[in-house]
Amino acid sequence: MNFSELDISDRTVDRLAKHGITEPTEVQQKAIPKVFEGKDMLVESETGSGKTLAFSLPIMEQVHGSESQALVLSPTRELAKQITQEIDSAAGKPVETVTIYGGVSYDPQVEGAKTANIIVGTPGRVLDLLSSGQLKVDNLDFFVLDEADRMLDMGFQDELEDIISYLPDERQNLLFGATIPRSLKKMCDRYDIDPETIRIKKSQHTRNLDEKYVNAKSNNKLSMLYTFLEDRDRDLSVVFCKTKATTRWLADKLRKNGIDAQELNGDMSQKQREKTLEEFANAEIRVIVATDVAARGIDVDRVTHVFNYDVPDTADTYTHRIGRAGRQGREGEAITLLEPKDHDKFRRIKKRKSIPRIEEKPNLKDANV
Ligand code: ADP
Ligand code: MG
């Protein structure tokens, strides 16, 4: 199955192909035809399954001029920006987009909204602009709630209902989420929305991940990591450290030894972090050295390797970290470097799971470190 068979225009198909997107995911195969049919939809499909294009492709193919608009709501500004980016980079015809979120000035957003075909935004600022009359949605054809479940979890219910009160009755409602909570169904009932439901089963192979550990010492950990980064057949890698200072130090050492690494930590400005994440997503940087907090923004399918340079404190953190690799059925490897003092902690973290030890000879001469 390809996108042409889903009635996506040739030019859009071409642009998608430039980003390596040639085969629709399951949720895209099932949802796109229904969206084209004009049906209200409730779609449940796991994170990373391609929901953004599932709703945005058929919408971008249908909006035109100023007579036709779509409003896409997303729970966070990062996600809102990602959605806009994904639309901008896929649309095979001129589609005007605007992203509306709080914390920045109103003017560019208000201006952009005047001519936008697709308005992507977070609930607070969208409601703000609707109620002050600065955002007009008289020609709205499509209303999308992305991550509808998270939106309700985050307490946006009242804002959502207020927003809906501004929308024309004749519109297509598209609700997407990783789960469909009862509260969402109730909300549909209250608004007389009777959506068709699509549920995509979780893929069986989301965990395609080899976990390993290696014994190291404080004085050879760096060269051990270097050796792994050199020797493994890898695409993108995330290295986890406990402190911001270590991320800086380690990224610097790796760079000095010819590894293309960048730190990602909470000392960097939002702008810097976004830039680093974007470069990583585009594989312009191939190794990110991050703290746990900063790594929350990493959502990149091409990550094949996770290295725990420092052992995480809890089993949850461990699971979170290694979950960055081996997504969408791709092969992944998670390697934890253990100093003698770390073994007890690691035993608690891995619980009953058996994680094999591997041997590796560090081959970076200490002189270079
Ligand atoms: P979700 O919203 O379900 O969590 P996204 O829509 O954010 O997932 O997609 C996850 C990633 O998969 C994105 O990087 C996106 O570009 C990529 N992707 C989406 N559809 C395809 C496809 N058909 N083929 C390859 N990659 C895809
Ligand atoms: Mg999504």
Short mmCIF file of C-alpha atoms and ligand atoms in Angstrom, two decimals:
data_model
loop_
_atom_site.label_atom_id
_atom_site.label_comp_id
_atom_site.label_asym_id
_atom_site.label_seq_id
_atom_site.Cartn_x
_atom_site.Cartn_y
_atom_site.Cartn_z
CA MET A 1 0.00 0.00 0.00
CA ASN A 2 1.27 3.48 -0.80
CA PHE A 3 -0.01 7.02 -0.29
CA SER A 4 -1.25 7.38 -3.87
CA GLU A 5 -3.69 4.56 -3.25
CA LEU A 6 -5.02 6.62 -0.36
CA ASP A 7 -5.81 9.46 -2.79
CA ILE A 8 -2.94 11.64 -1.65
CA SER A 9 -1.83 13.94 -4.45
CA ASP A 10 1.35 13.21 -6.39
CA ARG A 11 3.14 16.31 -5.18
CA THR A 12 2.46 15.49 -1.57
CA VAL A 13 3.53 11.90 -2.18
CA ASP A 14 6.80 13.23 -3.62
CA ARG A 15 7.46 15.47 -0.67
CA LEU A 16 6.74 12.69 1.80
CA ALA A 17 9.14 10.43 -0.09
CA LYS A 18 11.88 13.04 0.33
CA HIS A 19 11.48 12.51 4.06
CA GLY A 20 11.64 8.76 3.67
CA ILE A 21 7.90 8.35 4.18
CA THR A 22 6.61 6.03 1.49
CA GLU A 23 4.44 3.45 3.14
CA PRO A 24 1.43 4.50 5.21
CA THR A 25 1.31 3.15 8.76
CA GLU A 26 -1.69 1.12 9.84
CA VAL A 27 -3.50 4.03 11.43
CA GLN A 28 -2.89 6.09 8.29
CA GLN A 29 -4.23 3.31 6.05
CA LYS A 30 -7.38 3.03 8.11
CA ALA A 31 -8.08 6.64 9.04
CA ILE A 32 -7.22 8.58 5.86
CA PRO A 33 -10.05 7.16 3.71
CA LYS A 34 -12.57 7.83 6.49
CA VAL A 35 -11.41 11.39 6.92
CA PHE A 36 -11.80 11.90 3.16
CA GLU A 37 -15.34 10.52 3.45
CA GLY A 38 -16.13 13.31 5.86
CA LYS A 39 -16.87 11.11 8.84
CA ASP A 40 -16.46 12.12 12.46
CA MET A 41 -13.76 9.87 13.82
CA LEU A 42 -12.43 8.69 17.14
CA VAL A 43 -9.05 7.08 16.61
CA GLU A 44 -7.04 5.17 19.17
CA SER A 45 -3.49 4.34 18.21
CA GLU A 46 -0.29 4.18 20.19
CA THR A 47 2.35 6.88 20.41
CA GLY A 48 4.69 6.90 17.44
CA SER A 49 2.21 5.21 15.12
CA GLY A 50 1.86 8.19 12.78
CA LYS A 51 -1.34 9.86 13.90
CA THR A 52 -0.27 13.35 12.82
CA LEU A 53 -0.20 12.49 9.13
CA ALA A 54 -3.32 10.34 9.54
CA PHE A 55 -5.38 13.47 10.13
CA SER A 56 -3.25 16.13 8.53
CA LEU A 57 -2.77 14.59 5.08
CA PRO A 58 -6.46 14.38 4.16
CA ILE A 59 -7.00 17.81 5.69
CA MET A 60 -4.17 19.48 3.78
CA GLU A 61 -5.46 17.94 0.56
CA GLN A 62 -8.89 19.46 1.15
CA VAL A 63 -8.36 22.94 2.57
CA HIS A 64 -8.11 25.72 0.03
CA GLY A 65 -8.14 29.49 -0.13
CA SER A 66 -9.73 31.26 2.78
CA GLU A 67 -13.01 29.45 2.42
CA SER A 68 -11.88 26.40 4.20
CA GLN A 69 -10.13 26.03 7.49
CA ALA A 70 -9.02 23.48 10.01
CA LEU A 71 -8.36 23.91 13.71
CA VAL A 72 -6.04 21.39 15.36
CA LEU A 73 -5.72 21.46 19.14
CA SER A 74 -2.75 19.93 20.88
CA PRO A 75 -1.97 19.76 24.61
CA THR A 76 1.52 21.29 24.47
CA ARG A 77 3.28 23.93 22.46
CA GLU A 78 6.08 21.53 21.46
CA LEU A 79 3.55 19.14 19.98
CA ALA A 80 1.69 21.99 18.31
CA LYS A 81 4.92 23.12 16.67
CA GLN A 82 5.75 19.59 15.58
CA ILE A 83 2.34 19.23 13.94
CA THR A 84 2.76 22.50 12.06
CA GLN A 85 6.24 21.46 10.95
CA GLU A 86 5.03 18.11 9.76
CA ILE A 87 2.27 19.76 7.72
CA ASP A 88 4.62 22.38 6.28
CA SER A 89 7.11 19.75 5.20
CA ALA A 90 4.54 17.39 3.69
CA ALA A 91 2.08 19.66 1.90
CA GLY A 92 2.45 19.40 -1.86
CA LYS A 93 0.49 22.58 -2.47
CA PRO A 94 0.59 25.94 -0.74
CA VAL A 95 -1.12 25.45 2.61
CA GLU A 96 -0.90 28.27 5.08
CA THR A 97 -0.37 27.28 8.68
CA VAL A 98 -0.11 29.14 11.94
CA THR A 99 0.81 27.90 15.39
CA ILE A 100 -0.97 29.53 18.30
CA TYR A 101 0.36 29.10 21.83
CA GLY A 102 0.89 31.11 24.97
CA GLY A 103 3.97 32.81 26.35
CA VAL A 104 4.82 34.74 23.19
CA SER A 105 3.39 37.87 21.61
CA TYR A 106 -0.04 37.89 20.02
CA ASP A 107 0.51 39.91 16.87
CA PRO A 108 2.24 37.42 14.56
CA GLN A 109 -0.23 34.73 15.55
CA VAL A 110 -3.24 36.99 15.01
CA GLU A 111 -1.86 38.05 11.63
CA GLY A 112 -1.07 34.50 10.64
CA ALA A 113 -4.49 33.27 11.66
CA LYS A 114 -6.18 35.70 9.28
CA THR A 115 -4.99 33.80 6.23
CA ALA A 116 -4.19 30.37 7.64
CA ASN A 117 -5.83 27.27 6.25
CA ILE A 118 -4.68 25.17 9.15
CA ILE A 119 -4.53 26.62 12.64
CA VAL A 120 -2.62 24.50 15.13
CA GLY A 121 -2.72 25.58 18.74
CA THR A 122 -2.88 24.91 22.44
CA PRO A 123 -6.27 25.37 24.11
CA GLY A 124 -5.48 28.37 26.33
CA ARG A 125 -4.28 30.80 23.68
CA VAL A 126 -6.76 29.59 21.08
CA LEU A 127 -9.63 30.28 23.46
CA ASP A 128 -8.09 33.61 24.32
CA LEU A 129 -8.05 34.67 20.65
CA LEU A 130 -11.50 33.27 19.96
CA SER A 131 -13.09 35.12 22.86
CA SER A 132 -11.44 38.42 21.97
CA GLY A 133 -12.61 38.04 18.38
CA GLN A 134 -9.06 37.98 17.01
CA LEU A 135 -9.44 34.46 15.70
CA LYS A 136 -12.31 33.83 13.30
CA VAL A 137 -13.42 30.32 12.55
CA ASP A 138 -16.57 30.94 10.51
CA ASN A 139 -15.28 28.79 7.66
CA LEU A 140 -14.10 25.94 9.80
CA ASP A 141 -14.56 22.54 8.17
CA PHE A 142 -12.29 20.41 10.34
CA PHE A 143 -11.83 20.28 14.07
CA VAL A 144 -9.07 18.00 15.36
CA LEU A 145 -8.29 17.13 18.95
CA ASP A 146 -4.85 15.57 18.95
CA GLU A 147 -3.82 13.66 22.06
CA ALA A 148 -7.40 14.10 23.22
CA ASP A 149 -6.77 11.75 26.13
CA ARG A 150 -3.79 13.74 27.37
CA MET A 151 -5.69 16.95 26.90
CA LEU A 152 -8.40 15.76 29.27
CA ASP A 153 -5.79 14.38 31.70
CA MET A 154 -4.19 17.79 31.77
CA GLY A 155 -7.45 19.43 32.77
CA PHE A 156 -8.32 21.17 29.50
CA GLN A 157 -11.94 19.98 29.48
CA ASP A 158 -13.50 23.39 30.27
CA GLU A 159 -11.34 25.20 27.72
CA LEU A 160 -12.20 22.60 25.10
CA GLU A 161 -15.91 22.99 25.68
CA ASP A 162 -15.61 26.76 25.52
CA ILE A 163 -13.68 26.49 22.27
CA ILE A 164 -16.28 24.16 20.78
CA SER A 165 -18.98 26.75 21.53
CA TYR A 166 -17.30 29.09 19.03
CA LEU A 167 -17.15 26.57 16.21
CA PRO A 168 -19.71 26.27 13.43
CA ASP A 169 -22.02 23.27 13.89
CA GLU A 170 -21.34 21.95 10.42
CA ARG A 171 -17.88 20.58 10.81
CA GLN A 172 -15.99 17.32 10.79
CA ASN A 173 -14.69 16.23 14.20
CA LEU A 174 -11.52 14.17 14.41
CA LEU A 175 -10.42 12.96 17.81
CA PHE A 176 -7.08 11.20 18.17
CA GLY A 177 -5.35 9.67 21.16
CA ALA A 178 -3.25 6.81 22.45
CA THR A 179 -6.24 5.74 24.53
CA ILE A 180 -9.90 6.66 24.46
CA PRO A 181 -11.01 7.56 27.96
CA ARG A 182 -14.64 7.39 28.97
CA SER A 183 -14.64 11.14 29.63
CA LEU A 184 -13.96 11.71 25.94
CA LYS A 185 -16.90 9.56 24.90
CA LYS A 186 -19.09 11.47 27.34
CA MET A 187 -17.95 14.72 25.85
CA CYS A 188 -18.93 13.45 22.40
CA ASP A 189 -22.36 12.51 23.72
CA ARG A 190 -22.92 15.95 25.18
CA TYR A 191 -22.17 17.50 21.80
CA ASP A 192 -24.14 14.98 19.84
CA ILE A 193 -21.02 13.80 18.09
CA ASP A 194 -21.34 10.16 17.12
CA PRO A 195 -17.92 9.31 15.75
CA GLU A 196 -16.86 6.15 14.01
CA THR A 197 -14.19 4.46 16.10
CA ILE A 198 -10.92 3.02 14.85
CA ARG A 199 -8.74 1.12 17.28
CA ILE A 200 -5.28 0.05 16.20
CA LYS A 201 -3.82 -2.74 18.29
CA LYS A 202 -0.49 -2.02 19.88
CA SER A 203 2.28 -3.36 17.75
CA GLN A 204 3.85 -6.50 19.11
CA HIS A 205 7.33 -5.42 18.31
CA THR A 206 7.67 -2.04 19.98
CA ARG A 207 10.30 -3.67 22.18
CA ASN A 208 12.97 -4.77 19.81
CA LEU A 209 15.67 -4.00 22.23
CA ASP A 210 18.79 -5.80 23.42
CA GLU A 211 19.76 -4.83 26.94
CA LYS A 212 23.32 -5.34 28.10
CA TYR A 213 25.75 -4.13 30.67
CA VAL A 214 29.50 -3.84 30.80
CA ASN A 215 31.88 -3.58 33.71
CA ALA A 216 33.87 -0.39 33.76
CA LYS A 217 35.95 1.67 36.12
CA SER A 218 35.75 5.35 36.73
CA ASN A 219 39.05 5.81 34.90
CA ASN A 220 38.10 3.89 31.76
CA LYS A 221 34.39 4.66 31.43
CA LEU A 222 34.95 7.40 28.93
CA SER A 223 37.16 5.29 26.68
CA MET A 224 34.72 2.40 27.06
CA LEU A 225 31.86 4.59 25.86
CA TYR A 226 34.04 5.92 23.06
CA THR A 227 34.77 2.37 21.96
CA PHE A 228 31.09 1.51 21.86
CA LEU A 229 30.29 4.62 19.87
CA GLU A 230 33.04 3.72 17.42
CA ASP A 231 32.38 0.01 17.11
CA ARG A 232 28.65 -0.44 17.17
CA ASP A 233 26.68 -0.44 14.00
CA ARG A 234 24.45 2.39 15.06
CA ASP A 235 22.30 5.19 13.78
CA LEU A 236 21.47 7.83 16.41
CA SER A 237 22.48 7.44 20.05
CA VAL A 238 21.47 8.93 23.37
CA VAL A 239 23.94 8.87 26.26
CA PHE A 240 22.46 9.42 29.70
CA CYS A 241 24.30 11.13 32.53
CA LYS A 242 23.31 12.03 36.03
CA THR A 243 24.33 15.68 36.07
CA LYS A 244 24.34 18.61 33.70
CA ALA A 245 28.04 19.06 34.37
CA THR A 246 28.75 15.51 33.21
CA THR A 247 26.80 16.01 29.98
CA ARG A 248 28.90 19.05 29.19
CA TRP A 249 32.18 17.43 30.09
CA LEU A 250 31.41 14.19 28.30
CA ALA A 251 30.09 15.76 25.09
CA ASP A 252 33.19 17.90 24.98
CA LYS A 253 35.53 14.90 25.46
CA LEU A 254 33.73 12.93 22.78
CA ARG A 255 33.92 15.82 20.33
CA LYS A 256 37.63 16.18 20.99
CA ASN A 257 37.96 12.55 19.97
CA GLY A 258 36.04 12.96 16.77
CA ILE A 259 32.57 11.86 17.87
CA ASP A 260 29.79 14.14 16.79
CA ALA A 261 28.17 14.63 20.21
CA GLN A 262 26.14 17.45 21.73
CA GLU A 263 24.94 17.92 25.28
CA LEU A 264 21.30 18.48 26.12
CA ASN A 265 20.53 19.79 29.58
CA GLY A 266 18.41 22.17 31.59
CA ASP A 267 21.06 24.88 31.61
CA MET A 268 20.46 25.49 27.95
CA SER A 269 17.77 27.93 26.84
CA GLN A 270 14.56 26.58 25.39
CA LYS A 271 15.75 27.81 21.99
CA GLN A 272 19.09 26.02 22.23
CA ARG A 273 17.43 22.82 23.30
CA GLU A 274 14.92 22.97 20.46
CA LYS A 275 17.74 23.57 18.00
CA THR A 276 19.74 20.62 19.31
CA LEU A 277 16.68 18.37 19.20
CA GLU A 278 15.92 19.42 15.68
CA GLU A 279 19.48 18.77 14.53
CA PHE A 280 19.34 15.39 16.19
CA ALA A 281 16.01 14.56 14.56
CA ASN A 282 17.60 15.47 11.22
CA ALA A 283 20.64 13.34 12.08
CA GLU A 284 22.92 16.36 11.80
CA ILE A 285 24.04 15.44 15.30
CA ARG A 286 24.33 11.71 15.88
CA VAL A 287 24.98 11.51 19.59
CA ILE A 288 23.09 13.37 22.29
CA VAL A 289 24.46 13.42 25.82
CA ALA A 290 21.55 14.22 28.09
CA THR A 291 20.18 14.36 31.59
CA ASP A 292 16.92 12.54 32.23
CA VAL A 293 14.88 15.71 32.41
CA ALA A 294 16.25 17.18 29.19
CA ALA A 295 15.80 13.87 27.35
CA ARG A 296 12.01 14.05 27.74
CA GLY A 297 11.87 16.03 24.53
CA ILE A 298 13.61 13.31 22.52
CA ASP A 299 11.15 11.53 20.29
CA VAL A 300 13.18 10.25 17.40
CA ASP A 301 12.62 6.93 15.68
CA ARG A 302 16.14 6.60 14.41
CA VAL A 303 17.65 6.16 17.84
CA THR A 304 19.26 2.72 17.79
CA HIS A 305 21.43 3.05 20.90
CA VAL A 306 21.00 4.15 24.46
CA PHE A 307 24.03 4.25 26.72
CA ASN A 308 23.71 4.65 30.46
CA TYR A 309 26.97 6.37 31.22
CA ASP A 310 25.62 6.83 34.74
CA VAL A 311 23.24 4.25 36.18
CA PRO A 312 19.74 5.63 36.64
CA ASP A 313 18.31 5.88 40.14
CA THR A 314 15.07 3.99 39.63
CA ALA A 315 13.64 1.19 37.54
CA ASP A 316 11.17 3.66 35.99
CA THR A 317 13.95 5.94 34.85
CA TYR A 318 15.79 2.96 33.41
CA THR A 319 12.72 1.88 31.45
CA HIS A 320 12.18 5.41 30.21
CA ARG A 321 15.74 5.76 29.06
CA ILE A 322 16.03 2.51 27.17
CA GLY A 323 12.61 3.10 25.59
CA ARG A 324 14.25 5.74 23.38
CA ALA A 325 15.90 3.03 21.31
CA GLY A 326 14.42 0.33 19.12
CA ARG A 327 11.16 2.05 18.33
CA GLN A 328 8.74 1.13 15.62
CA GLY A 329 10.17 -2.32 15.26
CA ARG A 330 13.68 -1.15 14.58
CA GLU A 331 16.62 -2.87 16.23
CA GLY A 332 17.90 -1.21 19.34
CA GLU A 333 20.57 -1.76 21.91
CA ALA A 334 20.76 -0.38 25.45
CA ILE A 335 24.11 -0.64 27.19
CA THR A 336 24.67 0.26 30.82
CA LEU A 337 28.18 1.02 32.04
CA LEU A 338 28.67 -0.18 35.59
CA GLU A 339 31.37 0.78 38.00
CA PRO A 340 31.89 -1.63 40.89
CA LYS A 341 29.86 0.63 43.19
CA ASP A 342 26.87 0.56 40.80
CA HIS A 343 26.15 -3.17 40.85
CA ASP A 344 23.78 -3.17 43.82
CA LYS A 345 21.73 -0.40 42.38
CA PHE A 346 21.60 -2.03 38.98
CA ARG A 347 20.41 -5.28 40.53
CA ARG A 348 17.49 -3.45 42.11
CA ILE A 349 16.69 -1.61 38.90
CA LYS A 350 16.66 -4.57 36.57
CA LYS A 351 14.56 -6.51 39.07
CA ARG A 352 14.29 -10.12 37.94
CA LYS A 353 15.19 -9.47 34.36
CA SER A 354 18.37 -11.16 33.23
CA ILE A 355 20.59 -8.73 31.40
CA PRO A 356 23.74 -10.20 29.89
CA ARG A 357 27.19 -8.81 30.43
CA ILE A 358 29.34 -8.03 27.44
CA GLU A 359 33.08 -7.64 27.25
CA GLU A 360 34.63 -4.68 25.55
CA LYS A 361 38.21 -3.53 25.50
CA PRO A 362 38.39 0.21 25.76
CA ASN A 363 40.61 1.33 22.91
CA LEU A 364 40.84 5.04 23.40
CA LYS A 365 44.33 5.69 24.73
CA ASP A 366 44.08 7.51 28.02
CA ALA A 367 46.48 10.03 26.60
CA ASN A 368 43.75 11.19 24.26
CA VAL A 369 41.31 11.60 27.12
P1 ADP B 1 1.91 9.76 16.92
O1 ADP B 1 1.23 11.09 16.79
O2 ADP B 1 1.01 8.61 16.63
O3 ADP B 1 2.60 9.60 18.25
P2 ADP B 1 3.58 10.82 14.88
O4 ADP B 1 2.53 11.23 13.94
O5 ADP B 1 4.21 11.89 15.69
O6 ADP B 1 3.07 9.67 15.86
O7 ADP B 1 4.70 10.02 14.04
C1 ADP B 1 5.84 9.49 14.66
C2 ADP B 1 7.01 9.56 13.71
O8 ADP B 1 6.80 8.68 12.62
C3 ADP B 1 7.23 10.92 13.10
O9 ADP B 1 8.61 11.18 13.13
C4 ADP B 1 6.74 10.80 11.69
O10 ADP B 1 7.42 11.66 10.81
C5 ADP B 1 7.02 9.34 11.37
N1 ADP B 1 6.09 8.78 10.41
C6 ADP B 1 4.77 9.03 10.31
N2 ADP B 1 4.22 8.31 9.32
C7 ADP B 1 5.21 7.58 8.77
C8 ADP B 1 5.27 6.64 7.68
N3 ADP B 1 4.17 6.33 6.99
N4 ADP B 1 6.47 6.12 7.38
C9 ADP B 1 7.58 6.43 8.09
N5 ADP B 1 7.59 7.30 9.12
C10 ADP B 1 6.42 7.88 9.47
MG MG B 2 0.87 12.68 17.93
#
